[in-house]
PDB file of C-alpha atoms in Angstrom:
ATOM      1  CA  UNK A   1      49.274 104.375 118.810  1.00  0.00           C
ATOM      2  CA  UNK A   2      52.654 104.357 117.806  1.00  0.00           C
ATOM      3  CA  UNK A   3      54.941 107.135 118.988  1.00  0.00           C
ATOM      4  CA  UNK A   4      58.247 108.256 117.544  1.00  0.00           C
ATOM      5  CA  UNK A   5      60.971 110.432 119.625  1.00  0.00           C
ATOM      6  CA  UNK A   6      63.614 112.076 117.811  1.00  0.00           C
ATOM      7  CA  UNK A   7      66.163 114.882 119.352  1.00  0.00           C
ATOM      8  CA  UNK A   8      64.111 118.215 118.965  1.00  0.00           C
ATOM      9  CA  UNK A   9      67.125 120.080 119.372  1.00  0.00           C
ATOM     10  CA  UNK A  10      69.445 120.628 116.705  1.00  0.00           C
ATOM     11  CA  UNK A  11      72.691 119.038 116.293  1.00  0.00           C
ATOM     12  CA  UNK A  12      75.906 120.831 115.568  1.00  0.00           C
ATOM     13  CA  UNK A  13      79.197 119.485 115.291  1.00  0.00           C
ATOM     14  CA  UNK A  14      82.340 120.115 113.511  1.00  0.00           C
ATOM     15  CA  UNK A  15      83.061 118.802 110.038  1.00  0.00           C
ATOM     16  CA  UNK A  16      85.023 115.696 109.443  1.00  0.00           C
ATOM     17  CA  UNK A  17      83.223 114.175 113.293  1.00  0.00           C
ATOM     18  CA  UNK A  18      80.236 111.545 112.983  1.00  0.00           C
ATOM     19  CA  UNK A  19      76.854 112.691 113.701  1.00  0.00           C
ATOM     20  CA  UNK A  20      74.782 110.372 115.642  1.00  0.00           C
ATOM     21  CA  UNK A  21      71.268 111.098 115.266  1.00  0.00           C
ATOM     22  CA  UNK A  22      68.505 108.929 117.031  1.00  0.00           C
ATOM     23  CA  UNK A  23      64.920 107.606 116.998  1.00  0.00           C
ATOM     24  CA  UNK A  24      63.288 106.141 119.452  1.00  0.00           C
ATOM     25  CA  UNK A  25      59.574 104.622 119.182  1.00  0.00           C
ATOM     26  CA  UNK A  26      56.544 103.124 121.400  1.00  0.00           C
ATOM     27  CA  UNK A  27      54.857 100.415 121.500  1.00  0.00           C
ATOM     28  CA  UNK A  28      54.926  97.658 118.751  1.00  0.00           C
ATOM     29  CA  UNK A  29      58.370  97.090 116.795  1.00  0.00           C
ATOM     30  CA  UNK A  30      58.029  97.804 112.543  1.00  0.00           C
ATOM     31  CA  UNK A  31      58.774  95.305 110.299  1.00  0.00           C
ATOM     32  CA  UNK A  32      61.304  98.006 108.862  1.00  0.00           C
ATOM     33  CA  UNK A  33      62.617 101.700 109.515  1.00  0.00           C
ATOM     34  CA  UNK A  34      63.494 104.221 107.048  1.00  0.00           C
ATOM     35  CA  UNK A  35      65.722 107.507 107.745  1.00  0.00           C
ATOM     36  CA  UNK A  36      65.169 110.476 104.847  1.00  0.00           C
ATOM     37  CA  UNK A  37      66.726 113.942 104.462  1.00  0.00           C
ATOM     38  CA  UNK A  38      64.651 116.866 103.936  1.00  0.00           C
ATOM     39  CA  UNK A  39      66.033 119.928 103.203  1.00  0.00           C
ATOM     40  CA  UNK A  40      64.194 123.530 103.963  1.00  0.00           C
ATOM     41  CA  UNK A  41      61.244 123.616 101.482  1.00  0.00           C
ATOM     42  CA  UNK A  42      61.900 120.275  99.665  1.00  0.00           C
ATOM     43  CA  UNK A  43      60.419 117.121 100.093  1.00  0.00           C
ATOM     44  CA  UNK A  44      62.059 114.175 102.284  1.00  0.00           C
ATOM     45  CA  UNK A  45      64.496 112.135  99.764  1.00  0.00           C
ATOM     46  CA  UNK A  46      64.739 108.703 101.026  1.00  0.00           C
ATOM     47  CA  UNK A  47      67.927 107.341 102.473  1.00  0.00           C
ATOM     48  CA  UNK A  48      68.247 104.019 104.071  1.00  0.00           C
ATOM     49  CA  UNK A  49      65.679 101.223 104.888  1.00  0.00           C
ATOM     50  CA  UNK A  50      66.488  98.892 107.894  1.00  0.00           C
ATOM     51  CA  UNK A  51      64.333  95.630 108.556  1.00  0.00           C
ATOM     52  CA  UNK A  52      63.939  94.044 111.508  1.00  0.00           C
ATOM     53  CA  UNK A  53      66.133  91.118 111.342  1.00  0.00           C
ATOM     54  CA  UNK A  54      68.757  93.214 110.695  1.00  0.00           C
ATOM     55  CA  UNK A  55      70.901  94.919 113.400  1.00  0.00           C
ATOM     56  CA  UNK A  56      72.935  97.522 110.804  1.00  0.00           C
ATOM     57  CA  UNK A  57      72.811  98.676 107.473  1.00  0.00           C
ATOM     58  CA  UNK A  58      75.591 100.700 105.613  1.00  0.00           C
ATOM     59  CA  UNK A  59      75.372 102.806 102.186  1.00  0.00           C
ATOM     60  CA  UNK A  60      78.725 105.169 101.466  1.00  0.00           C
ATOM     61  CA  UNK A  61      79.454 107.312 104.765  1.00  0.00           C
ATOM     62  CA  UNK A  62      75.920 106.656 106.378  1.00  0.00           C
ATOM     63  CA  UNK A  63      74.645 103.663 108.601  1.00  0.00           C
ATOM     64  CA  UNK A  64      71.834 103.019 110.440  1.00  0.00           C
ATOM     65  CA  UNK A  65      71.939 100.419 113.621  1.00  0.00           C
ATOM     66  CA  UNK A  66      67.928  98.846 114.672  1.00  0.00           C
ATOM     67  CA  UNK A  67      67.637  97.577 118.193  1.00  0.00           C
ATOM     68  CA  UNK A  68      64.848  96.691 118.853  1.00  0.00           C
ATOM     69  CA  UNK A  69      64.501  95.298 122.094  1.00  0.00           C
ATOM     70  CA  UNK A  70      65.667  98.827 122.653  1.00  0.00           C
ATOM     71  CA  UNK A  71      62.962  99.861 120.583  1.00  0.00           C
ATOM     72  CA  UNK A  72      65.653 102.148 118.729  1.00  0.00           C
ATOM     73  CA  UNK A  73      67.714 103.140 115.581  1.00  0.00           C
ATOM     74  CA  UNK A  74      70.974 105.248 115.456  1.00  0.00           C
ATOM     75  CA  UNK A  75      71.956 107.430 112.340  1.00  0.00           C
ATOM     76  CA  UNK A  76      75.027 107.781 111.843  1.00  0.00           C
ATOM     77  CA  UNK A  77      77.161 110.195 109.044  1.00  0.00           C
ATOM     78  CA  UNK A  78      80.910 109.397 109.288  1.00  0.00           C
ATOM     79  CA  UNK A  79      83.304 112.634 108.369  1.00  0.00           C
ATOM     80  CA  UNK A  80      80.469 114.806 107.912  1.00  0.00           C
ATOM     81  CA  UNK A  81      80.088 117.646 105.843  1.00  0.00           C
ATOM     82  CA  UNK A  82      78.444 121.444 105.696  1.00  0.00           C
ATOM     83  CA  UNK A  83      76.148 119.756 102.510  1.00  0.00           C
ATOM     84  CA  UNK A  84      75.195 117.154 104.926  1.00  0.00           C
ATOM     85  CA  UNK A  85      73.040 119.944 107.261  1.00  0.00           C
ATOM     86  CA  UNK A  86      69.665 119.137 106.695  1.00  0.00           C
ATOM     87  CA  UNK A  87      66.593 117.879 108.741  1.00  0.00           C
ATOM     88  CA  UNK A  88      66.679 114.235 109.108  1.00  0.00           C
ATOM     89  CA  UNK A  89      63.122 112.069 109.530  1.00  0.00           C
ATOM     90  CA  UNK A  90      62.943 108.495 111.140  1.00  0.00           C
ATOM     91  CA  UNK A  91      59.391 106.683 109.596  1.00  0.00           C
ATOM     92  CA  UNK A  92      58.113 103.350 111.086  1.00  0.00           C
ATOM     93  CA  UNK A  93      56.276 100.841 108.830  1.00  0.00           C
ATOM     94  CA  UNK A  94      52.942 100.652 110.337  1.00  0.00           C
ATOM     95  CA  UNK A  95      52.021  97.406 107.751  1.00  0.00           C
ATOM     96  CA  UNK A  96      51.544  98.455 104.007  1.00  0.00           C
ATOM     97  CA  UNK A  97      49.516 101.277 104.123  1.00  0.00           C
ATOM     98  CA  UNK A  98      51.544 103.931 105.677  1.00  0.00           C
ATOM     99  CA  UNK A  99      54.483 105.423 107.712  1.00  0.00           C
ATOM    100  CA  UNK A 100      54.601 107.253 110.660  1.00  0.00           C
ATOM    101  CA  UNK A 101      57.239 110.020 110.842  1.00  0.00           C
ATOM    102  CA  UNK A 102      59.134 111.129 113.563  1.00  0.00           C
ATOM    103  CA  UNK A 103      59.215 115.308 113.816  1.00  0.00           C
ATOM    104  CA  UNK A 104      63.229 115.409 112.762  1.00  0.00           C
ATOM    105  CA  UNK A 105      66.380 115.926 113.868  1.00  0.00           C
ATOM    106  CA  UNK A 106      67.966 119.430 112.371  1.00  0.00           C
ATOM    107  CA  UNK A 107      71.955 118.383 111.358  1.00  0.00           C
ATOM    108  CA  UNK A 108      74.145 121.268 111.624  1.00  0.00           C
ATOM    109  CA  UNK A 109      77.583 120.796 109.973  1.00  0.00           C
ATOM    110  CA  UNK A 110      79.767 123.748 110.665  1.00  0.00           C
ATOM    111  CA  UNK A 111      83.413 124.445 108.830  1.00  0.00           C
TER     112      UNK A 111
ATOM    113  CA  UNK B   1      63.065 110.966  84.815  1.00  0.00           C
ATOM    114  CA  UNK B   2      61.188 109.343  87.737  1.00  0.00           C
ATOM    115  CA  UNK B   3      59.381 112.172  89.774  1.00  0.00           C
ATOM    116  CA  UNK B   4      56.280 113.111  91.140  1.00  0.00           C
ATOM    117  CA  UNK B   5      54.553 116.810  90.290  1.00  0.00           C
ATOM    118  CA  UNK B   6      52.404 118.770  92.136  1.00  0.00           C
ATOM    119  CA  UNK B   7      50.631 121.797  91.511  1.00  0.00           C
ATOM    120  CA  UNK B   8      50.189 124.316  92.373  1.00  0.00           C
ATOM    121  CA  UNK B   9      53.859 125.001  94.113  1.00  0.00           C
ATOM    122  CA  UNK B  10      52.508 128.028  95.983  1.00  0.00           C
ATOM    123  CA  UNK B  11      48.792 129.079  96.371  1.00  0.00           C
ATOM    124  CA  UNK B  12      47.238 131.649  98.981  1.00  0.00           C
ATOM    125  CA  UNK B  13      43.454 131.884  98.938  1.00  0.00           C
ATOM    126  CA  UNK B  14      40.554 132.635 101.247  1.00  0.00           C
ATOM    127  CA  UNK B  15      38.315 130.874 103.531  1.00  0.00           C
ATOM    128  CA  UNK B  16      35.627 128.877 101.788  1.00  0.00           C
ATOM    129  CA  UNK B  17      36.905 128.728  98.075  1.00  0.00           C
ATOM    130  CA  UNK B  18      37.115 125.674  96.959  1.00  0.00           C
ATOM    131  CA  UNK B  19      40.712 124.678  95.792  1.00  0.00           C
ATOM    132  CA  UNK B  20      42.138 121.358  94.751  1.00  0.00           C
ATOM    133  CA  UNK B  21      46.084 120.243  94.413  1.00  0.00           C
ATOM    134  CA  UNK B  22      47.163 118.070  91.860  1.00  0.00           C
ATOM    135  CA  UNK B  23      49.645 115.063  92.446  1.00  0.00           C
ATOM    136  CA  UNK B  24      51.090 113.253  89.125  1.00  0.00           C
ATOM    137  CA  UNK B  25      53.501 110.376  89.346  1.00  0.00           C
ATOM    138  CA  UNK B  26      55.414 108.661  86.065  1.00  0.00           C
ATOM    139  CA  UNK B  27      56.917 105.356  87.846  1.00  0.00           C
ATOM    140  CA  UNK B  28      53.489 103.319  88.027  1.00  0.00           C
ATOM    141  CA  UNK B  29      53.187 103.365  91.610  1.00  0.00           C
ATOM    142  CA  UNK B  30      49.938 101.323  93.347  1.00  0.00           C
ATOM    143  CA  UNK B  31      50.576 103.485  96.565  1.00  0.00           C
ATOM    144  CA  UNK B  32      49.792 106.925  96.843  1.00  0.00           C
ATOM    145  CA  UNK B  33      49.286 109.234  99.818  1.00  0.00           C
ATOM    146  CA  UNK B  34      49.140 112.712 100.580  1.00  0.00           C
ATOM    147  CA  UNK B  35      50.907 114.360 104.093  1.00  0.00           C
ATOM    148  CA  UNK B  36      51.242 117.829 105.572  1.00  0.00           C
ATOM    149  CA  UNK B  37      54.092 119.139 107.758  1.00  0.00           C
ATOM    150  CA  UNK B  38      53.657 122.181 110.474  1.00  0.00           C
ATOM    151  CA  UNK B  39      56.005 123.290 112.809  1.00  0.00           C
ATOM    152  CA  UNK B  40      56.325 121.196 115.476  1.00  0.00           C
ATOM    153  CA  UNK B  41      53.958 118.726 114.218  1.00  0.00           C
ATOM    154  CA  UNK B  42      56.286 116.397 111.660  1.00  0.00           C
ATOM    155  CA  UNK B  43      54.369 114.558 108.337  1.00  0.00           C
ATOM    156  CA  UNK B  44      50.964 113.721 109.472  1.00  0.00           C
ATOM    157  CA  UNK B  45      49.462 111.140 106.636  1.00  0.00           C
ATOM    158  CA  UNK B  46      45.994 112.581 105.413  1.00  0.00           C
ATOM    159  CA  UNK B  47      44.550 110.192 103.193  1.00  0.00           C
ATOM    160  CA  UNK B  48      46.136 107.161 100.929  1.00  0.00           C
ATOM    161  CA  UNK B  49      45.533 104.925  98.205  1.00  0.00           C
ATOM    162  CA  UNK B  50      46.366 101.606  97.702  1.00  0.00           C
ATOM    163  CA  UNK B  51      45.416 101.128  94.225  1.00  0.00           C
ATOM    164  CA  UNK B  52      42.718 102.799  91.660  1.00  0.00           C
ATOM    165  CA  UNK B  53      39.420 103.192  92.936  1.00  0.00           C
ATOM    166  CA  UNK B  54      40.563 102.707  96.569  1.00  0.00           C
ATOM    167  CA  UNK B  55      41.544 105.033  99.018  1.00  0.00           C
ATOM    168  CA  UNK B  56      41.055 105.400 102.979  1.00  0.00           C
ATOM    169  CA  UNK B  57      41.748 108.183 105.227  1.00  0.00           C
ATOM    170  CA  UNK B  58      44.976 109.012 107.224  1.00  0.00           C
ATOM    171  CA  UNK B  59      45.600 110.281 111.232  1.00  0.00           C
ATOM    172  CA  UNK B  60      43.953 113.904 109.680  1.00  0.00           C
ATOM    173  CA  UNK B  61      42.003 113.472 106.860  1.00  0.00           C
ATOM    174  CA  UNK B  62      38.962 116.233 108.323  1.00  0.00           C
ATOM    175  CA  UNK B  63      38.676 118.740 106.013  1.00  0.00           C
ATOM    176  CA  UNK B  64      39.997 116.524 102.727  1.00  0.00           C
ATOM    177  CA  UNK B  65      38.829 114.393  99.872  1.00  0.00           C
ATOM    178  CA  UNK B  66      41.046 112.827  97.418  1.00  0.00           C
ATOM    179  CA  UNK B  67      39.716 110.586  94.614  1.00  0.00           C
ATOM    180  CA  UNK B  68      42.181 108.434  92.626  1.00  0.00           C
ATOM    181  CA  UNK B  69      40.266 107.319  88.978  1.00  0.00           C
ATOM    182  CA  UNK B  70      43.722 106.609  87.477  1.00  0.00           C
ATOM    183  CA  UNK B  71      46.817 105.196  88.635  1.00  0.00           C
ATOM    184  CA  UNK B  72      48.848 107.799  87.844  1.00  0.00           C
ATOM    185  CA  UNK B  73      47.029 110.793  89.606  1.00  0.00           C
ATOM    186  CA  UNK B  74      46.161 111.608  92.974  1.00  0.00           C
ATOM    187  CA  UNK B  75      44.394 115.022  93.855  1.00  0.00           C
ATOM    188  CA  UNK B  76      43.666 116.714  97.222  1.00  0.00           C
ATOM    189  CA  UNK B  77      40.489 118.463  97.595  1.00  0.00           C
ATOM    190  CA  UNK B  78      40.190 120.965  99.751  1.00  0.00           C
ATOM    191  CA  UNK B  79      36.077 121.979  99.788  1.00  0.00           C
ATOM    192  CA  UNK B  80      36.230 124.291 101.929  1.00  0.00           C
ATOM    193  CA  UNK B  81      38.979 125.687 103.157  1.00  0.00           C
ATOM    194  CA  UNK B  82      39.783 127.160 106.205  1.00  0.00           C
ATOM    195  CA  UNK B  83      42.826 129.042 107.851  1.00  0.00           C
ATOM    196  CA  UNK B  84      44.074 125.750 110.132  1.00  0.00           C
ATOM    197  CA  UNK B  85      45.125 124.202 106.500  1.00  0.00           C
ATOM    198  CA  UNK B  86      47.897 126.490 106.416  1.00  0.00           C
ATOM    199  CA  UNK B  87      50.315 124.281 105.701  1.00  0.00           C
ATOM    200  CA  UNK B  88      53.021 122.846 103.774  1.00  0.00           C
ATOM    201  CA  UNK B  89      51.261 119.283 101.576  1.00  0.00           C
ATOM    202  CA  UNK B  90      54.040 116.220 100.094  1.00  0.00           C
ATOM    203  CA  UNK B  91      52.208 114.195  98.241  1.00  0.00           C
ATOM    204  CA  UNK B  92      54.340 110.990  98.099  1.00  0.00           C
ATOM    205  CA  UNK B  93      53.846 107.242  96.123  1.00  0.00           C
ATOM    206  CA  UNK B  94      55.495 104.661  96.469  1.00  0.00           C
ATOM    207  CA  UNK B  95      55.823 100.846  94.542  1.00  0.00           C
ATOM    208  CA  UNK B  96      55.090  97.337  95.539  1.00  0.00           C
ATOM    209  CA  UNK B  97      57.477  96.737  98.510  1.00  0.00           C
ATOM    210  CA  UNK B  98      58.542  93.678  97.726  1.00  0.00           C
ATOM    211  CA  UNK B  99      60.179  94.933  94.866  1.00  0.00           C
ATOM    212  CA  UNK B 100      61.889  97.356  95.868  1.00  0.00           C
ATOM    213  CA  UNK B 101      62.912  99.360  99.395  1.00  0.00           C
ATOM    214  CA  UNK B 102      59.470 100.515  99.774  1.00  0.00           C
ATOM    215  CA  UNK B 103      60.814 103.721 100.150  1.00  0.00           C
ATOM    216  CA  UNK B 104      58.553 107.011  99.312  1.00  0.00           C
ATOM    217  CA  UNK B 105      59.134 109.150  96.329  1.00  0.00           C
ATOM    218  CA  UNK B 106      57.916 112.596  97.729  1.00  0.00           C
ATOM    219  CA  UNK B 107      56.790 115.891  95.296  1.00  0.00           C
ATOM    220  CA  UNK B 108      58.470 119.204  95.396  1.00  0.00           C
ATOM    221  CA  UNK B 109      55.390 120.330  98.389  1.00  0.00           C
ATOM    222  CA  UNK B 110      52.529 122.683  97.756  1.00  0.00           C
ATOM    223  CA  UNK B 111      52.709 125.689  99.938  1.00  0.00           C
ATOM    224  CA  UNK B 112      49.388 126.938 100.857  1.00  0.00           C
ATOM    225  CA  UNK B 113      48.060 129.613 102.858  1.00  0.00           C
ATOM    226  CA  UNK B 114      44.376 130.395 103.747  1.00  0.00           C
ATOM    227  CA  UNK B 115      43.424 133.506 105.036  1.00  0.00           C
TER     228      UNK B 115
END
């Protein structure tokens, strides 16, 4: 089945740097990735969608890179922000029917 | 305003009692699925639907029933509960992907606790 690695470990860096979160995944490559934000008690919000023919995607200070003979994505937030600290989720397309999450990658954006 | 409701927000109840969480969405969404988050364990999918009148279980669906008569509405059913479905439910739709991004419009979450 498919499996989906993201950084357990929270990440905390300065405002105004780039975070560079990442999500690694198993076996077969998705037709498409999506990244969401999910702040404590809230439901994910959806963020970014990345297909597989496509190598980046951009949207305001966020962009997401798909390699996938690397099998990966990166998730990057230019000149981040304390509002940006949140939990982010990588989800593989597993055909129509579903998604498969990744467990998250806590963002910690200090002052 | 596009969302999708579920209710209830917060319920804590006991082993056995029946309980069932609602799951409304407004944007005329085929796709509808249900997930729950624990620590350490991410979103696991529980059950889905595809459309009206179908639906087919998820990686967890033990424990669960859903039914989805109309488009709009998809409950969880919880027949029995016990205490391992402490957890925190999304209940999530989304519409035809070649539309749009494909991308999941997710409810508020449904805290519940059985003791």
């Amino acid at each position: 089945s498919q499996k989906i690695e993201q950084n357990s470990e929270a990440l905390n860096i300065q405002e105004g740097k780039t975070a560079t979160l990442t999500c690694n995944y198993t076996n077969y490559s998705p037709a498409y990735l999506q990244w969401y934000r999910q702040d404590p008690g809230r439901g994910p919000v959806f963020l970014l969608l990345i297909r597989e023919n496509e190598k980046e995607k951009r949207k305001e200070r966020l962009k997401v890179t798909f390699d996938t003979t690397l099998k990966q994505s990166l998730f990057h937030i230019t000149a981040s922000q304390p509002a940006d600290s949140a939990t982010y989720l990588c989800a593989l397309d597993r055909g129509y029917s579903t998604l498969t999450f990744g467990k998250g990658t806590m963002l910690l954006v200090s002052p | 305003e596009a969302q999708v409701t579920q209710n209830p927000r917060y319920l804590i109840t006991v082993t056995g009692k029946k309980l069932t969480v609602t799951c409304s969405q407004n944007m005329n969404h085929e796709y509808m699925s249900w997930y729950r988050q624990d620590p350490g364990l991410g979103l696991r999918q529980i059950y889905y639907s595809m459309n009206v009148e179908v639906t087919d279980k998820g990686d967890v669906p033990e424990g669960y029933k859903v039914s989805r008569k109309e488009k709009r509405n998809f409950p969880l059913i919880l027949e029995s509960p016990s205490p391992n479905q402490t957890s925190l439910y999304f209940c999530a739709s989304r519409g035809d992907r070649g539309v749009n991004t494909g991308e999941l419009f997710f409810g508020e979450g449904s805290r519940l606790t059985v003791l």
